[in-house]
CSV table of N, CA and C in Angstrom, one decimal:
chain,number,residue,atom,x,y,z
A,1158,MET,N,-87.4,-29.9,-108.3
A,1158,MET,CA,-88.3,-30.9,-107.6
A,1158,MET,C,-87.7,-31.3,-106.3
A,1159,HIS,N,-88.6,-31.2,-105.3
A,1159,HIS,CA,-88.0,-31.6,-103.8
A,1159,HIS,C,-88.5,-33.0,-103.4
A,1160,THR,N,-87.9,-33.8,-102.9
A,1160,THR,CA,-88.2,-35.3,-102.4
A,1160,THR,C,-88.2,-35.0,-101.0
A,1161,ASN,N,-89.1,-35.8,-100.3
A,1161,ASN,CA,-89.1,-36.0,-98.9
A,1161,ASN,C,-88.5,-36.9,-98.3
A,1162,HIS,N,-87.4,-37.1,-98.5
A,1162,HIS,CA,-86.3,-38.2,-98.2
A,1162,HIS,C,-85.9,-38.0,-96.5
A,1163,GLU,N,-85.8,-38.7,-95.8
A,1163,GLU,CA,-85.4,-38.4,-94.5
A,1163,GLU,C,-84.1,-39.2,-94.4
A,1164,THR,N,-83.0,-38.6,-94.3
A,1164,THR,CA,-81.5,-39.4,-94.2
A,1164,THR,C,-81.4,-39.4,-92.9
A,1165,ARG,N,-80.7,-40.5,-92.3
A,1165,ARG,CA,-80.0,-40.6,-91.1
A,1165,ARG,C,-78.7,-40.5,-90.9
A,1166,HIS,N,-78.4,-39.8,-90.3
A,1166,HIS,CA,-76.8,-39.7,-89.9
A,1166,HIS,C,-76.4,-40.3,-88.8
A,1167,GLU,N,-75.5,-40.9,-88.7
A,1167,GLU,CA,-74.9,-41.7,-87.5
A,1167,GLU,C,-74.2,-40.4,-86.6
A,1168,PRO,N,-74.6,-40.3,-85.2
A,1168,PRO,CA,-74.0,-39.2,-84.3
A,1168,PRO,C,-72.6,-39.3,-84.4
A,1169,TRP,N,-71.8,-38.3,-84.0
A,1169,TRP,CA,-70.5,-38.4,-84.2
A,1169,TRP,C,-69.9,-39.1,-82.9
A,1170,ASN,N,-70.7,-39.3,-82.1
A,1170,ASN,CA,-70.2,-40.0,-80.5
A,1170,ASN,C,-70.7,-41.4,-80.4
A,1171,ALA,N,-71.2,-41.9,-81.6
A,1171,ALA,CA,-71.8,-43.3,-81.7
A,1171,ALA,C,-70.8,-44.2,-81.1
A,1172,GLY,N,-71.1,-45.0,-80.0
A,1172,GLY,CA,-70.3,-46.2,-79.5
A,1172,GLY,C,-69.1,-45.4,-78.7
A,1173,ARG,N,-69.0,-44.3,-78.4
A,1173,ARG,CA,-68.1,-43.6,-77.5
A,1173,ARG,C,-68.6,-43.5,-76.3
A,1174,ILE,N,-67.8,-43.4,-75.2
A,1174,ILE,CA,-68.0,-43.2,-74.0
A,1174,ILE,C,-68.2,-41.8,-73.8
A,1175,VAL,N,-69.5,-41.2,-73.3
A,1175,VAL,CA,-69.8,-39.9,-73.0
A,1175,VAL,C,-69.8,-39.5,-71.8
A,1176,GLY,N,-69.2,-38.2,-71.4
A,1176,GLY,CA,-69.1,-37.8,-70.1
A,1176,GLY,C,-67.6,-38.1,-69.5
A,1177,ALA,N,-67.5,-38.0,-68.3
A,1177,ALA,CA,-66.2,-38.0,-67.8
A,1177,ALA,C,-65.7,-39.6,-68.0
A,1178,LYS,N,-64.3,-39.6,-68.1
A,1178,LYS,CA,-63.8,-41.1,-68.2
A,1178,LYS,C,-63.4,-41.3,-66.8
A,1179,PRO,N,-63.0,-42.4,-66.4
A,1179,PRO,CA,-62.7,-42.8,-65.1
A,1179,PRO,C,-61.0,-42.4,-65.0
A,1180,PRO,N,-60.7,-42.2,-63.9
A,1180,PRO,CA,-59.2,-41.9,-63.3
A,1180,PRO,C,-58.3,-43.1,-63.4
A,1181,LEU,N,-57.1,-43.0,-63.8
A,1181,LEU,CA,-56.3,-44.2,-64.0
A,1181,LEU,C,-56.2,-44.8,-62.6
A,1182,LYS,N,-56.1,-46.0,-62.1
A,1182,LYS,CA,-55.9,-46.6,-60.9
A,1182,LYS,C,-54.3,-46.6,-60.6
A,1183,PRO,N,-54.0,-46.9,-59.4
A,1183,PRO,CA,-52.6,-46.7,-59.0
A,1183,PRO,C,-51.8,-48.0,-59.6
A,1184,LYS,N,-52.2,-49.1,-59.9
A,1184,LYS,CA,-51.5,-50.0,-60.6
A,1184,LYS,C,-51.3,-49.5,-62.2
A,1185,HIS,N,-52.3,-48.8,-62.8
A,1185,HIS,CA,-51.7,-48.3,-64.1
A,1185,HIS,C,-50.7,-47.1,-64.0
A,1186,ILE,N,-50.8,-46.4,-63.1
A,1186,ILE,CA,-49.7,-45.2,-62.7
A,1186,ILE,C,-48.4,-45.9,-62.9
A,1187,TRP,N,-48.3,-47.0,-62.0
A,1187,TRP,CA,-47.0,-47.7,-61.7
A,1187,TRP,C,-46.6,-48.3,-62.9
A,1188,ALA,N,-47.4,-49.0,-63.7
A,1188,ALA,CA,-47.2,-49.8,-64.9
A,1188,ALA,C,-46.9,-48.7,-66.0
A,1189,LEU,N,-47.4,-47.4,-66.0
A,1189,LEU,CA,-47.1,-46.5,-67.0
A,1189,LEU,C,-45.6,-46.0,-66.8
A,1190,ARG,N,-45.3,-45.7,-65.6
A,1190,ARG,CA,-44.1,-45.0,-65.1
A,1190,ARG,C,-42.9,-46.2,-65.6
A,1191,THR,N,-43.2,-47.4,-65.3
A,1191,THR,CA,-42.1,-48.5,-65.6
A,1191,THR,C,-41.9,-48.5,-67.1
A,1192,ARG,N,-43.1,-48.4,-67.7
A,1192,ARG,CA,-42.9,-48.8,-69.3
A,1192,ARG,C,-42.1,-47.6,-69.9
A,1193,LEU,N,-42.3,-46.2,-69.4
A,1193,LEU,CA,-41.7,-45.1,-70.1
A,1193,LEU,C,-40.4,-45.1,-69.6
A,1194,GLN,N,-40.1,-45.8,-68.3
A,1194,GLN,CA,-38.5,-45.7,-67.8
A,1194,GLN,C,-37.9,-46.6,-68.8
A,1195,ILE,N,-38.2,-47.8,-68.7
A,1195,ILE,CA,-37.7,-48.9,-69.7
A,1195,ILE,C,-37.5,-48.4,-70.9
A,1196,ALA,N,-38.7,-47.8,-71.6
A,1196,ALA,CA,-38.4,-47.3,-73.1
A,1196,ALA,C,-37.7,-45.9,-73.3
A,1197,ASN,N,-37.1,-45.6,-72.0
A,1197,ASN,CA,-36.1,-44.3,-72.1
A,1197,ASN,C,-36.9,-43.0,-72.8
A,1198,ARG,N,-38.2,-43.0,-72.6
A,1198,ARG,CA,-38.8,-41.9,-72.8
A,1198,ARG,C,-39.0,-40.7,-71.7
A,1199,VAL,N,-37.7,-40.2,-71.8
A,1199,VAL,CA,-37.5,-39.2,-70.7
A,1199,VAL,C,-38.6,-37.9,-70.7
A,1200,ARG,N,-38.9,-37.4,-71.8
A,1200,ARG,CA,-39.8,-36.3,-71.7
A,1200,ARG,C,-41.3,-36.7,-71.3
A,1201,ASP,N,-41.7,-38.0,-71.9
A,1201,ASP,CA,-42.8,-38.4,-71.7
A,1201,ASP,C,-43.0,-38.8,-70.2
A,1202,LEU,N,-42.0,-39.5,-69.6
A,1202,LEU,CA,-42.1,-39.7,-68.1
A,1202,LEU,C,-42.2,-38.5,-67.4
A,1203,ALA,N,-41.4,-37.3,-67.6
A,1203,ALA,CA,-41.6,-36.2,-67.0
A,1203,ALA,C,-42.8,-35.5,-67.1
A,1204,MET,N,-43.5,-35.6,-68.2
A,1204,MET,CA,-44.7,-35.0,-68.4
A,1204,MET,C,-45.9,-35.7,-67.7
A,1205,PHE,N,-45.7,-37.0,-67.9
A,1205,PHE,CA,-47.0,-38.0,-67.3
A,1205,PHE,C,-46.7,-37.6,-65.8
A,1206,ASN,N,-45.5,-37.6,-65.2
A,1206,ASN,CA,-45.2,-37.6,-63.7
A,1206,ASN,C,-45.8,-36.3,-63.3
A,1207,LEU,N,-45.7,-35.2,-64.0
A,1207,LEU,CA,-46.0,-33.8,-63.7
A,1207,LEU,C,-47.7,-33.9,-63.8
A,1208,ALA,N,-48.2,-34.3,-64.8
A,1208,ALA,CA,-49.5,-34.5,-64.7
A,1208,ALA,C,-50.5,-35.0,-63.7
A,1209,ILE,N,-49.6,-36.0,-63.2
A,1209,ILE,CA,-50.4,-36.9,-62.1
A,1209,ILE,C,-50.0,-35.9,-60.6
A,1210,ASP,N,-48.8,-35.2,-60.6
A,1210,ASP,CA,-48.6,-34.6,-59.4
A,1210,ASP,C,-49.3,-33.4,-59.2
A,1211,SER,N,-49.5,-32.5,-60.6
A,1211,SER,CA,-50.2,-31.5,-60.5
A,1211,SER,C,-51.6,-31.4,-60.6
A,1212,LYS,N,-52.2,-32.3,-61.2
A,1212,LYS,CA,-53.8,-32.6,-61.5
A,1212,LYS,C,-54.0,-31.2,-62.4
A,1213,LEU,N,-53.0,-30.8,-63.5
A,1213,LEU,CA,-53.5,-29.8,-64.1
A,1213,LEU,C,-54.0,-30.2,-65.5
A,1214,GLY,N,-55.0,-29.5,-65.9
A,1214,GLY,CA,-55.7,-29.8,-67.3
A,1214,GLY,C,-54.4,-29.9,-68.3
A,1215,GLY,N,-54.9,-30.3,-69.4
A,1215,GLY,CA,-53.9,-30.4,-70.5
A,1215,GLY,C,-53.5,-29.0,-71.2
A,1216,CYS,N,-54.4,-28.1,-71.3
A,1216,CYS,CA,-54.2,-26.7,-71.7
A,1216,CYS,C,-53.2,-26.2,-70.7
A,1217,ASP,N,-53.3,-26.4,-69.4
A,1217,ASP,CA,-52.3,-25.8,-68.4
A,1217,ASP,C,-50.9,-26.6,-68.4
A,1218,LEU,N,-51.1,-27.8,-68.5
A,1218,LEU,CA,-49.9,-28.7,-68.5
A,1218,LEU,C,-48.9,-28.2,-69.7
A,1219,VAL,N,-49.4,-28.2,-70.9
A,1219,VAL,CA,-48.8,-28.0,-72.1
A,1219,VAL,C,-47.9,-26.8,-72.2
A,1220,THR,N,-48.6,-25.6,-71.4
A,1220,THR,CA,-48.1,-24.1,-71.5
A,1220,THR,C,-47.3,-23.8,-70.2
A,1221,LEU,N,-46.7,-25.0,-69.4
A,1221,LEU,CA,-45.7,-24.5,-68.4
A,1221,LEU,C,-44.5,-24.1,-69.2
A,1222,LYS,N,-43.9,-23.2,-68.4
A,1222,LYS,CA,-42.5,-22.7,-68.7
A,1222,LYS,C,-41.5,-23.6,-67.8
A,1223,VAL,N,-40.2,-23.4,-68.2
A,1223,VAL,CA,-39.2,-24.3,-67.3
A,1223,VAL,C,-39.2,-23.6,-66.1
A,1224,GLY,N,-39.4,-22.4,-65.9
A,1224,GLY,CA,-39.2,-21.4,-64.7
A,1224,GLY,C,-40.3,-21.9,-63.7
A,1225,ASP,N,-41.5,-22.6,-64.1
A,1225,ASP,CA,-42.6,-23.0,-63.4
A,1225,ASP,C,-42.2,-24.4,-62.5
A,1226,VAL,N,-41.2,-25.0,-62.8
A,1226,VAL,CA,-40.7,-26.1,-62.3
A,1226,VAL,C,-39.3,-26.2,-61.8
A,1227,PHE,N,-38.5,-24.9,-62.2
A,1227,PHE,CA,-37.0,-25.1,-61.9
A,1227,PHE,C,-36.7,-23.8,-61.5
A,1228,SER,N,-36.0,-23.6,-60.4
A,1228,SER,CA,-35.3,-22.3,-60.0
A,1228,SER,C,-33.7,-22.6,-60.2
A,1229,GLY,N,-32.9,-21.7,-59.8
A,1229,GLY,CA,-31.3,-21.7,-59.9
A,1229,GLY,C,-30.9,-23.0,-59.0
A,1230,SER,N,-31.6,-23.1,-58.0
A,1230,SER,CA,-31.1,-24.2,-57.1
A,1230,SER,C,-31.5,-25.5,-57.5
A,1231,GLY,N,-32.4,-25.7,-58.4
A,1231,GLY,CA,-33.0,-27.0,-58.9
A,1231,GLY,C,-34.3,-27.2,-59.1
A,1232,ILE,N,-34.9,-28.5,-59.1
A,1232,ILE,CA,-36.4,-28.5,-59.3
A,1232,ILE,C,-36.9,-28.1,-58.0
A,1233,ARG,N,-38.2,-27.5,-58.4
A,1233,ARG,CA,-38.9,-26.6,-57.2
A,1233,ARG,C,-39.7,-27.9,-56.3
A,1234,ALA,N,-39.9,-27.9,-55.1
A,1234,ALA,CA,-40.6,-28.8,-54.4
A,1234,ALA,C,-42.0,-28.3,-54.5
A,1235,ARG,N,-42.4,-27.2,-54.8
A,1235,ARG,CA,-43.8,-26.8,-55.0
A,1235,ARG,C,-43.8,-25.6,-56.1
A,1236,SER,N,-45.1,-25.6,-56.7
A,1236,SER,CA,-45.2,-24.6,-57.5
A,1236,SER,C,-46.7,-24.1,-57.7
A,1237,VAL,N,-47.0,-22.8,-58.2
A,1237,VAL,CA,-48.2,-22.5,-58.3
A,1237,VAL,C,-48.5,-22.2,-59.6
A,1238,VAL,N,-49.7,-22.4,-60.4
A,1238,VAL,CA,-49.9,-22.1,-61.9
A,1238,VAL,C,-51.3,-21.4,-61.9
A,1239,VAL,N,-51.4,-20.4,-62.4
A,1239,VAL,CA,-52.6,-20.0,-62.7
A,1239,VAL,C,-53.4,-20.6,-63.8
A,1240,GLN,N,-54.6,-21.3,-63.4
A,1240,GLN,CA,-55.4,-22.1,-64.3
A,1240,GLN,C,-56.0,-21.0,-65.4
A,1241,HIS,N,-55.8,-21.7,-66.7
A,1241,HIS,CA,-56.5,-20.8,-67.8
A,1241,HIS,C,-57.9,-20.7,-67.7
A,1242,LYS,N,-58.6,-21.7,-67.4
A,1242,LYS,CA,-59.9,-22.0,-67.3
A,1242,LYS,C,-60.9,-20.9,-66.4
A,1243,THR,N,-60.0,-21.1,-65.1
A,1243,THR,CA,-60.8,-20.3,-64.0
A,1243,THR,C,-60.2,-19.1,-63.6
A,1244,GLY,N,-59.0,-19.0,-64.1
A,1244,GLY,CA,-58.0,-17.8,-63.7
A,1244,GLY,C,-57.6,-17.8,-61.9
A,1245,GLN,N,-57.8,-19.1,-61.4
A,1245,GLN,CA,-57.4,-19.5,-60.2
A,1245,GLN,C,-56.0,-19.9,-59.9
A,1246,PRO,N,-55.4,-19.6,-58.9
A,1246,PRO,CA,-54.1,-20.2,-58.7
A,1246,PRO,C,-54.2,-21.8,-58.3
A,1247,VAL,N,-53.5,-22.7,-58.9
A,1247,VAL,CA,-53.3,-24.2,-58.5
A,1247,VAL,C,-52.0,-24.3,-58.1
A,1248,PRO,N,-51.9,-24.5,-56.6
A,1248,PRO,CA,-50.8,-24.9,-56.1
A,1248,PRO,C,-50.5,-26.4,-56.3
A,1249,PHE,N,-49.4,-26.9,-56.4
A,1249,PHE,CA,-49.1,-28.5,-56.2
A,1249,PHE,C,-47.7,-28.7,-55.9
A,1250,GLU,N,-47.5,-30.0,-55.3
A,1250,GLU,CA,-46.2,-30.5,-54.7
A,1250,GLU,C,-45.6,-31.2,-55.9
A,1251,ILE,N,-44.4,-31.1,-55.9
A,1251,ILE,CA,-43.7,-32.1,-57.0
A,1251,ILE,C,-42.9,-33.0,-56.4
A,1252,THR,N,-43.5,-34.4,-56.5
A,1252,THR,CA,-42.7,-35.7,-55.8
A,1252,THR,C,-41.1,-35.8,-56.1
A,1253,GLU,N,-40.6,-36.5,-55.5
A,1253,GLU,CA,-39.2,-37.1,-55.6
A,1253,GLU,C,-39.5,-37.8,-57.1
A,1254,PRO,N,-40.1,-38.7,-57.5
A,1254,PRO,CA,-40.0,-39.3,-58.8
A,1254,PRO,C,-40.2,-38.3,-60.0
A,1255,THR,N,-41.1,-37.2,-59.6
A,1255,THR,CA,-41.4,-36.4,-60.6
A,1255,THR,C,-40.1,-35.2,-60.6
A,1256,LYS,N,-39.4,-34.9,-59.8
A,1256,LYS,CA,-38.1,-34.2,-59.5
A,1256,LYS,C,-37.1,-34.8,-60.3
A,1257,ASP,N,-37.1,-36.1,-60.2
A,1257,ASP,CA,-36.0,-37.1,-60.8
A,1257,ASP,C,-36.0,-36.9,-62.5
A,1258,ALA,N,-37.5,-37.2,-62.9
A,1258,ALA,CA,-37.5,-37.2,-64.0
A,1258,ALA,C,-37.6,-35.9,-64.9
A,1259,LEU,N,-38.2,-34.8,-64.0
A,1259,LEU,CA,-37.8,-33.3,-64.6
A,1259,LEU,C,-36.5,-33.0,-64.7
A,1260,ALA,N,-35.6,-33.3,-63.7
A,1260,ALA,CA,-34.0,-33.0,-63.8
A,1260,ALA,C,-33.6,-33.9,-65.1
A,1261,ALA,N,-33.9,-35.1,-65.3
A,1261,ALA,CA,-33.4,-35.8,-66.4
A,1261,ALA,C,-33.9,-35.1,-67.7
A,1262,TRP,N,-35.0,-34.7,-67.7
A,1262,TRP,CA,-35.7,-34.0,-68.9
A,1262,TRP,C,-34.9,-32.7,-69.3
A,1263,LEU,N,-34.6,-31.8,-68.2
A,1263,LEU,CA,-34.2,-30.7,-68.4
A,1263,LEU,C,-32.6,-30.7,-68.8
A,1264,VAL,N,-31.8,-31.9,-68.3
A,1264,VAL,CA,-30.5,-32.0,-69.0
A,1264,VAL,C,-30.6,-32.2,-70.3
A,1265,ILE,N,-31.6,-32.8,-70.9
A,1265,ILE,CA,-31.7,-32.8,-72.4
A,1265,ILE,C,-32.3,-31.8,-73.1
A,1266,ARG,N,-33.3,-31.2,-72.5
A,1266,ARG,CA,-33.9,-29.9,-72.9
A,1266,ARG,C,-33.0,-28.6,-73.1
A,1267,ARG,N,-31.9,-28.6,-71.9
A,1267,ARG,CA,-31.1,-27.4,-72.1
A,1267,ARG,C,-31.8,-26.2,-72.3
A,1268,ALA,N,-32.6,-25.7,-71.4
A,1268,ALA,CA,-33.5,-24.6,-71.8
A,1268,ALA,C,-33.4,-23.5,-70.5
A,1269,LYS,N,-33.7,-22.2,-70.9
A,1269,LYS,CA,-33.8,-21.1,-69.9
A,1269,LYS,C,-35.3,-21.0,-69.5
A,1270,GLY,N,-35.6,-20.4,-68.2
A,1270,GLY,CA,-36.6,-20.3,-67.3
A,1270,GLY,C,-37.7,-20.0,-68.2
A,1271,SER,N,-37.6,-19.1,-69.1
A,1271,SER,CA,-38.7,-18.6,-69.8
A,1271,SER,C,-39.2,-19.4,-71.0
A,1272,ASP,N,-38.3,-20.3,-71.3
A,1272,ASP,CA,-38.6,-21.3,-72.4
A,1272,ASP,C,-39.8,-22.5,-72.1
A,1273,TRP,N,-40.6,-22.8,-72.9
A,1273,TRP,CA,-41.4,-23.9,-72.9
A,1273,TRP,C,-40.9,-25.2,-72.3
A,1274,LEU,N,-41.6,-25.7,-71.3
A,1274,LEU,CA,-41.1,-27.1,-70.8
A,1274,LEU,C,-41.1,-28.0,-71.7
A,1275,TRP,N,-42.2,-28.0,-72.5
A,1275,TRP,CA,-42.7,-28.9,-73.4
A,1275,TRP,C,-42.8,-28.6,-74.9
A,1276,PRO,N,-41.6,-28.1,-75.4
A,1276,PRO,CA,-41.6,-27.6,-77.0
A,1276,PRO,C,-42.0,-28.5,-78.0
A,1277,SER,N,-42.8,-27.8,-78.8
A,1277,SER,CA,-43.2,-28.5,-80.0
A,1277,SER,C,-42.1,-29.0,-81.0
A,1278,ARG,N,-42.4,-30.2,-81.3
A,1278,ARG,CA,-41.4,-30.6,-82.3
A,1278,ARG,C,-41.5,-30.3,-83.6
A,1279,SER,N,-42.7,-29.6,-84.0
A,1279,SER,CA,-43.1,-29.5,-85.6
A,1279,SER,C,-43.4,-27.9,-85.5
A,1280,HIS,N,-43.6,-27.1,-84.4
A,1280,HIS,CA,-43.6,-25.7,-84.6
A,1280,HIS,C,-42.4,-24.8,-83.9
A,1281,ASN,N,-41.7,-24.4,-84.6
A,1281,ASN,CA,-40.5,-23.7,-84.0
A,1281,ASN,C,-40.9,-22.6,-83.2
A,1282,GLY,N,-40.6,-22.7,-81.9
A,1282,GLY,CA,-40.9,-21.6,-80.9
A,1282,GLY,C,-42.2,-22.0,-80.0
A,1283,GLY,N,-42.9,-22.9,-80.2
A,1283,GLY,CA,-44.2,-23.1,-79.8
A,1283,GLY,C,-44.0,-24.2,-78.9
A,1284,HIS,N,-45.0,-24.8,-78.3
A,1284,HIS,CA,-45.2,-25.7,-77.2
A,1284,HIS,C,-46.2,-26.8,-77.6
A,1285,VAL,N,-45.9,-28.0,-77.0
A,1285,VAL,CA,-46.9,-29.2,-77.5
A,1285,VAL,C,-48.3,-28.7,-77.4
A,1286,THR,N,-48.9,-29.0,-78.5
A,1286,THR,CA,-50.5,-28.6,-78.3
A,1286,THR,C,-51.2,-29.6,-77.3
A,1287,THR,N,-52.5,-29.1,-76.9
A,1287,THR,CA,-53.3,-30.0,-76.1
A,1287,THR,C,-53.8,-31.4,-76.8
A,1288,ARG,N,-53.8,-31.0,-78.3
A,1288,ARG,CA,-54.3,-32.3,-79.1
A,1288,ARG,C,-53.1,-33.4,-79.0
A,1289,GLN,N,-51.9,-32.7,-79.4
A,1289,GLN,CA,-50.7,-33.9,-79.2
A,1289,GLN,C,-50.5,-34.2,-77.8
A,1290,TYR,N,-50.9,-33.6,-76.8
A,1290,TYR,CA,-50.9,-34.1,-75.4
A,1290,TYR,C,-51.9,-35.2,-75.2
A,1291,GLY,N,-53.1,-35.0,-76.0
A,1291,GLY,CA,-53.9,-36.3,-76.1
A,1291,GLY,C,-53.7,-37.4,-76.7
A,1292,ARG,N,-52.9,-37.2,-78.0
A,1292,ARG,CA,-52.4,-38.4,-78.5
A,1292,ARG,C,-51.3,-38.9,-77.7
A,1293,LEU,N,-50.5,-38.3,-77.1
A,1293,LEU,CA,-49.5,-39.0,-76.2
A,1293,LEU,C,-50.1,-39.8,-75.1
A,1294,VAL,N,-51.1,-39.2,-74.3
A,1294,VAL,CA,-52.0,-40.0,-73.3
A,1294,VAL,C,-52.9,-41.3,-73.9
A,1295,ASP,N,-53.0,-41.3,-75.1
A,1295,ASP,CA,-53.5,-42.5,-75.8
A,1295,ASP,C,-52.4,-43.3,-75.9
A,1296,GLN,N,-51.3,-42.9,-76.4
A,1296,GLN,CA,-50.2,-43.8,-76.6
A,1296,GLN,C,-49.7,-44.5,-75.4
A,1297,TRP,N,-49.5,-43.7,-74.4
A,1297,TRP,CA,-49.2,-44.2,-72.8
A,1297,TRP,C,-50.0,-45.3,-72.6
A,1298,GLY,N,-51.5,-45.1,-72.6
A,1298,GLY,CA,-52.5,-46.1,-72.1
A,1298,GLY,C,-52.5,-47.3,-72.8
A,1299,SER,N,-52.0,-47.3,-74.4
A,1299,SER,CA,-51.7,-48.5,-75.1
A,1299,SER,C,-50.4,-49.2,-74.9
A,1300,LEU,N,-49.6,-48.6,-74.2
A,1300,LEU,CA,-48.4,-49.4,-73.7
A,1300,LEU,C,-48.6,-50.3,-72.6
A,1301,ILE,N,-49.9,-50.1,-71.9
A,1301,ILE,CA,-50.0,-51.2,-70.8
A,1301,ILE,C,-51.1,-51.7,-71.2
A,1302,GLY,N,-51.8,-51.5,-72.3
A,1302,GLY,CA,-52.8,-52.4,-72.7
A,1302,GLY,C,-54.3,-51.8,-72.4
A,1303,LEU,N,-54.1,-50.4,-72.1
A,1303,LEU,CA,-55.7,-49.7,-72.0
A,1303,LEU,C,-56.2,-49.4,-73.2
A,1304,ASN,N,-57.5,-49.2,-73.3
A,1304,ASN,CA,-58.2,-49.0,-74.5
A,1304,ASN,C,-58.1,-47.4,-74.5
A,1305,PRO,N,-57.7,-46.7,-75.4
A,1305,PRO,CA,-57.7,-45.1,-75.5
A,1305,PRO,C,-59.0,-44.5,-75.3
A,1306,ALA,N,-60.0,-45.2,-75.7
A,1306,ALA,CA,-61.3,-44.7,-75.7
A,1306,ALA,C,-61.8,-44.6,-74.2
A,1307,ASP,N,-61.3,-45.5,-73.6
A,1307,ASP,CA,-61.9,-45.7,-72.1
A,1307,ASP,C,-61.0,-44.5,-71.3
A,1308,TYR,N,-60.1,-44.0,-71.6
A,1308,TYR,CA,-59.3,-43.0,-70.7
A,1308,TYR,C,-59.0,-41.7,-71.7
A,1309,GLY,N,-58.7,-40.7,-70.7
A,1309,GLY,CA,-58.4,-39.6,-71.5
A,1309,GLY,C,-57.5,-38.7,-70.7
A,1310,THR,N,-57.2,-37.6,-71.3
A,1310,THR,CA,-56.1,-36.5,-70.3
A,1310,THR,C,-56.9,-36.1,-68.9
A,1311,HIS,N,-58.0,-36.3,-68.6
A,1311,HIS,CA,-58.6,-35.9,-67.4
A,1311,HIS,C,-58.6,-37.1,-66.6
A,1312,SER,N,-58.1,-38.3,-67.2
A,1312,SER,CA,-57.9,-39.3,-66.3
A,1312,SER,C,-56.6,-39.4,-65.3
A,1313,LEU,N,-55.8,-38.6,-65.9
A,1313,LEU,CA,-54.5,-38.5,-65.2
A,1313,LEU,C,-54.7,-37.4,-63.9
């Protein structure tokens, strides 16, 4: 026997911001840098600064190799990464604060040029996933009182 009941399901995105999320404001960027420095979150500061400098999407940022930002003489002033989504090269400059943060991270990281810049802590030989990167961005925003639902990885 078949009944004609109509069930209503809540949309998965009910109450969420749909579409592009706003970019971080300069005051948010400086506040985050300060909080990450104070908390001695060396990797997170390097990742955050490089995300701001490069404007790379999460899938491109997490798959960077040490050699993309470091040469035998130190942290590069500029780099070029081929974007996964478009296949186009994306050139970017690496600012002094980012160079300092990357240098501090690479002292801890102790890696070769072919190693992942952001290794996974849970998958041996892998890199941080884009999902983990998204969780980090949420955590960073929470550090300065931002609602994670209002900002995302593209806000960087």
